[in-house]
Tab-separated table of C-alpha atoms in Angstrom:
chain	number	residue	atom	x	y	z
A	1	MET	CA	46.254	30.378	-30.386
A	2	THR	CA	47.802	26.717	-31.629
A	3	HIS	CA	51.508	25.764	-31.014
A	4	ALA	CA	53.486	23.110	-33.192
A	5	THR	CA	53.970	19.661	-31.818
A	6	ARG	CA	57.174	19.185	-30.393
A	7	VAL	CA	59.020	16.050	-32.316
A	8	ASP	CA	61.686	15.009	-30.835
A	9	LEU	CA	65.055	12.497	-33.076
A	10	ALA	CA	66.378	9.673	-30.944
A	11	PRO	CA	68.782	6.919	-31.099
A	12	ILE	CA	66.258	2.762	-29.941
A	13	THR	CA	67.519	1.456	-27.670
A	14	THR	CA	67.259	-1.469	-26.425
A	15	ASP	CA	64.087	-0.660	-23.872
A	16	ASP	CA	62.446	0.907	-27.205
A	17	LEU	CA	61.913	-2.443	-28.760
A	18	PRO	CA	58.705	-2.909	-27.123
A	19	ARG	CA	56.608	0.191	-28.257
A	20	VAL	CA	58.896	-0.083	-31.181
A	21	GLY	CA	57.772	-3.065	-32.398
A	22	GLU	CA	54.492	-2.266	-31.953
A	23	PHE	CA	54.113	0.518	-33.892
A	24	LEU	CA	55.448	-1.172	-36.697
A	25	SER	CA	53.057	-3.946	-36.397
A	26	VAL	CA	50.168	-0.953	-36.220
A	27	HIS	CA	51.430	0.811	-38.878
A	28	LEU	CA	53.555	-0.645	-41.312
A	29	ASP	CA	53.095	-4.314	-41.660
A	30	SER	CA	51.126	-6.562	-38.814
A	31	SER	CA	51.807	-10.096	-40.601
A	32	LEU	CA	54.228	-9.154	-37.505
A	33	THR	CA	52.331	-8.960	-33.514
A	34	PRO	CA	54.653	-6.519	-31.423
A	35	ALA	CA	56.515	-8.856	-30.134
A	36	GLN	CA	57.833	-10.951	-32.890
A	37	TRP	CA	58.723	-6.921	-34.564
A	38	ALA	CA	60.900	-6.113	-30.785
A	39	ARG	CA	62.436	-9.242	-30.883
A	40	SER	CA	63.008	-9.408	-34.560
A	41	LEU	CA	64.647	-6.088	-33.933
A	42	ARG	CA	67.617	-7.436	-31.954
A	43	PRO	CA	69.880	-8.945	-33.753
A	44	THR	CA	71.262	-12.621	-33.560
A	45	TRP	CA	75.502	-11.330	-33.838
A	46	SER	CA	77.029	-9.427	-31.684
A	47	THR	CA	77.929	-6.025	-32.069
A	48	SER	CA	79.512	-3.237	-30.390
A	49	HIS	CA	76.779	-0.800	-30.792
A	50	PRO	CA	74.303	0.053	-28.561
A	51	ASP	CA	71.361	1.080	-30.205
A	52	HIS	CA	68.806	-0.372	-32.890
A	53	GLY	CA	68.083	3.130	-35.466
A	54	PHE	CA	66.502	5.918	-34.518
A	55	LEU	CA	63.057	7.172	-33.589
A	56	LEU	CA	61.159	10.481	-33.641
A	57	VAL	CA	58.943	11.199	-30.571
A	58	ALA	CA	55.931	13.348	-30.003
A	59	ASP	CA	54.297	13.782	-26.981
A	60	GLY	CA	55.201	10.971	-24.885
A	61	LEU	CA	54.420	8.722	-28.409
A	62	VAL	CA	56.388	6.839	-31.505
A	63	VAL	CA	55.798	9.037	-34.726
A	64	GLY	CA	58.104	7.356	-37.245
A	65	VAL	CA	60.814	4.983	-37.017
A	66	TYR	CA	63.855	4.311	-39.119
A	67	ALA	CA	65.496	0.854	-37.340
A	68	ALA	CA	68.725	-0.424	-38.725
A	69	PHE	CA	71.030	-3.690	-37.779
A	70	TYR	CA	75.148	-2.946	-37.024
A	71	SER	CA	77.384	-5.194	-37.468
A	72	GLU	CA	81.331	-5.067	-37.180
A	73	THR	CA	81.975	-7.326	-40.255
A	74	GLY	CA	80.029	-7.602	-43.987
A	75	GLY	CA	80.024	-11.214	-44.070
A	76	PRO	CA	82.718	-14.564	-43.796
A	77	GLY	CA	86.369	-12.903	-44.793
A	78	ARG	CA	84.958	-9.485	-44.307
A	79	ASP	CA	86.581	-7.085	-41.870
A	80	ARG	CA	84.277	-4.057	-42.457
A	81	PRO	CA	81.304	-2.018	-40.566
A	82	VAL	CA	77.697	-2.900	-41.856
A	83	CYS	CA	74.632	-0.203	-41.698
A	84	ASN	CA	71.399	-2.022	-42.659
A	85	LEU	CA	68.612	0.620	-42.839
A	86	ALA	CA	65.551	-2.220	-42.463
A	87	ALA	CA	61.782	-0.664	-41.488
A	88	TRP	CA	61.081	3.156	-42.481
A	89	CYS	CA	57.806	4.246	-41.288
A	90	VAL	CA	56.420	8.011	-39.925
A	91	LEU	CA	52.992	8.563	-38.891
A	92	GLU	CA	51.337	10.687	-41.533
A	93	GLU	CA	50.439	13.268	-39.968
A	94	HIS	CA	54.810	14.198	-39.592
A	95	ARG	CA	56.059	13.113	-42.375
A	96	GLY	CA	57.687	16.431	-43.005
A	97	HIS	CA	60.521	14.757	-40.188
A	98	SER	CA	61.018	11.948	-42.074
A	99	LEU	CA	64.279	13.527	-43.145
A	100	ARG	CA	65.521	13.331	-40.068
A	101	LEU	CA	65.559	10.038	-39.845
A	102	VAL	CA	67.558	9.700	-42.765
A	103	ARG	CA	70.059	11.887	-41.914
A	104	ALA	CA	70.606	10.719	-39.269
A	105	MET	CA	71.369	7.425	-40.187
A	106	LEU	CA	73.495	9.073	-43.138
A	107	ALA	CA	75.452	10.652	-40.438
A	108	GLN	CA	76.915	7.375	-39.133
A	109	ARG	CA	80.314	7.875	-41.616
A	110	ASP	CA	82.142	5.378	-40.297
A	111	ARG	CA	79.874	2.312	-41.565
A	112	GLU	CA	79.022	1.158	-44.861
A	113	LEU	CA	75.531	1.211	-45.476
A	114	THR	CA	72.843	-1.314	-46.963
A	115	ASP	CA	68.507	-1.073	-48.507
A	116	LEU	CA	68.001	-4.280	-49.257
A	117	SER	CA	64.586	-3.805	-49.545
A	118	PRO	CA	63.538	-0.602	-50.293
A	119	SER	CA	59.466	0.483	-51.312
A	120	GLY	CA	60.034	2.012	-54.458
A	121	THR	CA	59.506	5.345	-52.891
A	122	VAL	CA	62.138	5.215	-51.410
A	123	VAL	CA	64.318	3.797	-54.723
A	124	PRO	CA	64.778	7.530	-56.051
A	125	LEU	CA	65.229	8.560	-52.707
A	126	ASN	CA	68.782	6.578	-52.790
A	127	GLU	CA	69.592	7.672	-54.979
A	128	ARG	CA	69.955	10.784	-54.895
A	129	LEU	CA	71.826	10.110	-52.179
A	130	GLY	CA	74.499	8.870	-53.761
A	131	PHE	CA	73.230	4.450	-53.027
A	132	ARG	CA	74.158	2.668	-56.074
A	133	HIS	CA	71.902	-0.769	-57.153
A	134	LEU	CA	73.024	-3.781	-56.245
A	135	ASP	CA	72.970	-6.432	-59.789
A	136	THR	CA	69.565	-8.606	-58.552
A	137	SER	CA	69.510	-10.920	-61.852
A	138	GLY	CA	69.273	-14.630	-61.467
A	139	ALA	CA	66.325	-17.032	-61.982
A	140	LEU	CA	63.309	-18.659	-60.580
A	141	ALA	CA	63.884	-22.476	-60.511
A	142	VAL	CA	60.942	-25.098	-59.865
A	143	ASN	CA	62.276	-26.618	-56.732
A	144	LEU	CA	62.060	-30.506	-58.368
A	145	PRO	CA	62.722	-33.522	-56.809
A	146	LEU	CA	65.126	-34.934	-58.665
A	147	PRO	CA	67.609	-37.690	-57.245
A	148	SER	CA	71.413	-35.393	-56.978
A	149	ARG	CA	74.425	-37.332	-57.875
A	150	ARG	CA	76.166	-39.596	-55.747
A	151	GLY	CA	78.790	-37.686	-52.497
A	152	ILE	CA	76.932	-35.440	-52.613
A	153	ARG	CA	75.442	-35.537	-48.787
A	154	LEU	CA	73.127	-32.520	-46.764
A	155	VAL	CA	73.624	-31.278	-43.280
A	156	THR	CA	70.412	-29.359	-41.657
A	157	GLY	CA	70.655	-30.216	-37.847
A	158	HIS	CA	72.429	-27.631	-35.750
A	159	ALA	CA	75.549	-29.868	-33.844
A	160	ASP	CA	76.159	-31.339	-37.135
A	161	ILE	CA	76.838	-28.152	-39.338
A	162	GLU	CA	78.647	-26.700	-36.273
A	163	ALA	CA	80.193	-29.938	-36.335
A	164	THR	CA	80.813	-29.691	-40.328
A	165	LEU	CA	81.611	-26.020	-40.748
A	166	THR	CA	85.609	-24.181	-39.877
A	167	GLY	CA	86.528	-20.504	-40.095
A	168	SER	CA	84.586	-17.504	-40.627
A	169	ASP	CA	81.776	-19.570	-42.235
A	170	LEU	CA	81.177	-21.510	-38.337
A	171	ALA	CA	81.551	-17.595	-37.114
A	172	ALA	CA	78.436	-16.573	-39.199
A	173	TYR	CA	76.588	-19.508	-39.196
A	174	ARG	CA	76.759	-19.132	-35.593
A	175	ASP	CA	75.957	-15.793	-35.710
A	176	HIS	CA	72.526	-16.591	-37.565
A	177	ALA	CA	71.899	-19.826	-36.606
A	178	GLY	CA	68.683	-17.771	-33.739
A	179	SER	CA	67.695	-15.521	-36.766
A	180	ALA	CA	64.106	-16.087	-37.025
A	181	ALA	CA	64.305	-15.520	-41.113
A	182	ALA	CA	67.293	-17.315	-42.081
A	183	ARG	CA	67.250	-20.943	-42.389
A	184	HIS	CA	70.657	-23.189	-43.210
A	185	VAL	CA	71.823	-25.967	-45.437
A	186	VAL	CA	75.677	-27.200	-45.697
A	187	ALA	CA	76.242	-29.492	-48.809
A	188	VAL	CA	79.288	-31.363	-48.831
A	189	ILE	CA	81.040	-32.815	-51.812
A	190	ASP	CA	83.962	-34.961	-50.749
A	191	GLU	CA	84.141	-33.553	-47.055
A	192	ARG	CA	84.309	-29.621	-48.804
A	193	PRO	CA	81.211	-28.003	-47.846
A	194	CYS	CA	78.927	-25.204	-49.199
A	195	TRP	CA	77.394	-23.273	-46.699
A	196	VAL	CA	73.757	-22.512	-47.711
A	197	VAL	CA	71.298	-19.855	-46.303
A	198	PHE	CA	67.121	-19.059	-47.750
A	199	ARG	CA	65.049	-17.446	-46.170
A	200	ALA	CA	61.083	-18.170	-47.055
A	201	VAL	CA	59.172	-15.515	-48.828
A	202	ARG	CA	55.802	-14.385	-49.706
A	203	ARG	CA	54.643	-13.405	-53.568
A	204	LYS	CA	51.536	-12.000	-54.133
A	205	GLY	CA	50.924	-12.965	-50.170
A	206	LEU	CA	51.270	-17.065	-51.309
A	207	ARG	CA	54.958	-17.992	-49.136
A	208	LEU	CA	55.747	-20.245	-51.932
A	209	PHE	CA	59.082	-19.147	-52.423
A	210	ALA	CA	63.468	-19.675	-50.817
A	211	SER	CA	64.564	-16.667	-51.336
A	212	VAL	CA	69.128	-17.941	-51.335
A	213	ILE	CA	70.634	-14.927	-49.724
A	214	HIS	CA	73.900	-16.465	-49.017
A	215	VAL	CA	75.777	-19.195	-50.455
A	216	SER	CA	79.465	-20.304	-49.258
A	217	ASP	CA	81.510	-21.805	-52.282
A	218	ARG	CA	79.251	-21.113	-55.859
A	219	GLU	CA	81.605	-23.942	-57.279
A	220	LEU	CA	80.093	-26.546	-54.529
A	221	PHE	CA	76.239	-24.996	-55.092
A	222	ARG	CA	76.486	-25.565	-58.480
A	223	ALA	CA	76.892	-29.216	-58.480
A	224	ALA	CA	75.123	-29.981	-55.110
A	225	ALA	CA	72.412	-27.177	-56.213
A	226	PRO	CA	69.575	-30.479	-57.376
A	227	ALA	CA	69.939	-31.624	-54.340
A	228	VAL	CA	69.083	-28.155	-52.430
A	229	HIS	CA	66.101	-28.145	-54.764
A	230	ARG	CA	64.964	-30.962	-53.709
A	231	HIS	CA	65.676	-30.537	-49.635
A	232	LEU	CA	63.830	-26.873	-49.743
A	233	LEU	CA	60.517	-29.075	-51.953
A	234	LEU	CA	60.178	-32.169	-49.527
A	235	ALA	CA	61.355	-30.600	-46.369
A	236	HIS	CA	60.853	-27.338	-46.247
A	237	ARG	CA	57.167	-27.070	-48.921
A	238	LEU	CA	58.771	-24.048	-50.829
A	239	PRO	CA	57.930	-25.024	-54.962
A	240	LEU	CA	59.602	-22.612	-56.161
A	241	THR	CA	63.395	-20.823	-55.231
A	242	LEU	CA	65.153	-16.887	-56.344
A	243	LEU	CA	68.038	-17.112	-56.928
A	244	GLN	CA	70.819	-14.003	-57.555
A	245	THR	CA	73.854	-15.105	-59.946
A	246	ARG	CA	75.780	-12.896	-57.140
A	247	VAL	CA	75.178	-14.898	-55.004
A	248	SER	CA	75.171	-18.017	-55.763
A	249	GLY	CA	76.317	-18.572	-60.176
A	250	PRO	CA	74.297	-19.000	-63.077
A	251	GLY	CA	70.389	-20.829	-62.167
A	252	PRO	CA	69.789	-24.566	-62.921
A	253	TRP	CA	68.267	-25.807	-65.919
A	254	HIS	CA	64.721	-26.021	-65.165
A	255	SER	CA	65.193	-22.134	-64.209
A	256	VAL	CA	63.559	-19.625	-65.867
A	257	PRO	CA	65.764	-16.295	-66.237
A	258	LEU	CA	65.387	-13.158	-64.355
A	259	ARG	CA	66.528	-9.556	-65.844
A	260	ALA	CA	65.952	-8.276	-61.888
A	261	GLN	CA	64.537	-8.939	-58.692
A	262	ARG	CA	63.513	-6.384	-56.210
A	263	PRO	CA	66.117	-3.971	-55.450
A	264	ALA	CA	69.060	-3.957	-53.494
A	265	MET	CA	70.860	-0.572	-52.622
A	266	TYR	CA	74.700	0.147	-51.156
A	267	LEU	CA	76.346	2.660	-50.105
A	268	SER	CA	80.507	2.317	-49.130
A	269	ARG	CA	82.074	5.866	-48.239
A	270	ALA	CA	85.019	3.952	-48.975
A	271	GLY	CA	84.494	3.623	-52.730
A	272	LEU	CA	83.942	-0.434	-52.352
A	273	PRO	CA	81.755	-1.730	-55.415
A	274	PRO	CA	78.457	-2.880	-55.153
A	275	GLU	CA	79.442	-6.770	-55.443
A	276	SER	CA	80.813	-6.330	-52.142
A	277	ALA	CA	77.771	-6.275	-50.604
A	278	SER	CA	76.081	-8.981	-48.326
A	279	TYR	CA	73.071	-10.194	-47.689
A	280	LEU	CA	73.612	-11.568	-43.855
A	281	TYR	CA	74.138	-9.266	-41.141
A	282	SER	CA	70.304	-7.676	-42.625
A	283	GLU	CA	67.113	-7.761	-42.019
A	284	LEU	CA	67.051	-10.395	-44.661
A	285	THR	CA	67.921	-13.060	-41.523
A	286	GLN	CA	65.949	-10.995	-39.073
A	287	VAL	CA	62.850	-9.883	-39.948
A	288	PRO	CA	60.363	-13.331	-40.876
A	289	TRP	CA	57.816	-11.013	-43.156
C-alpha cells in the first residue's frame, strides 16, 4: 500500500532563498541563474515583514513557490502596506496544492495586493478572487535622437540624483537605487526635478524596449520626454519605449497608441481604486527577467 507524499506549506525565509532561487531558475525562468533569482527576491528596501512569500515542500524538496515582495508603502506619498505577488510556480505532480499558496497570500488581510505580471491562466483566477485590472493602455514610442528644448538637464549619476531629489521621492529612490531591474534618470526643468524609473524588457525574445514604470511629475515628463527618449536610445541602446498613460501621461507625437499592454491587477481590502496602485516596491523593479 502506497501513501501520498505529504506536502507542507511554509513561509519563505531568507535562509530558503538559495533553494527557492534554484527552483525558479530550473522550473520557471532559466534566463536568471539561481543566484540571480535569490538576490532578486531580497528587496532593496527595508520592510518589517520577515518573509518572502510561501513555498511547498515534499520530502525535503521545494515543489512549489509563490514569491512576494512586501513593503510598508505603495510609493512616494503613499502610506499603506502592500504585498506584491511575484513568481508563482508549482511542479505538475503537485498542482493540486497550488491553491494553498493562493489562500496563504489572500489571508494577509492587512495588506493591499498587487499582481503586476500575471500569466494568461492566472488572470481569470485573480478576477474570481476579486482582483481588478489596472489600466495599461498607453503608447509605443520610438526613441529618436532629437534635440531637446533648452533648459532641460538630465541627471543620471547616483550622487547627483541624491543631490537633486528631495522628500518622499528621495526616500523612494534610495529604496530602489540598488535594485537589479530598475534604471533611473532625473529630468530637471527650471530647477524642478522629474524622476523617471524604467526597466529594459523583452518582447518576442528581443531586449529592445524600455518600459517606464514610474514618473514623479507627469507634466514635467511631457516637456522632458524628447530628452528622456534620446537618453534611452543613446545611453541604454533601447530603441523603443512602452508607456502607460496612467503612469506617464499621454504618449508623444511620434508614438503609436496601445489600447492595452500586458495585464496588471490589484486587490484593495480598503476599497481603494486601482489607479492608486504603483509599480514601485514590486518585482518590476527587482527581478531583471
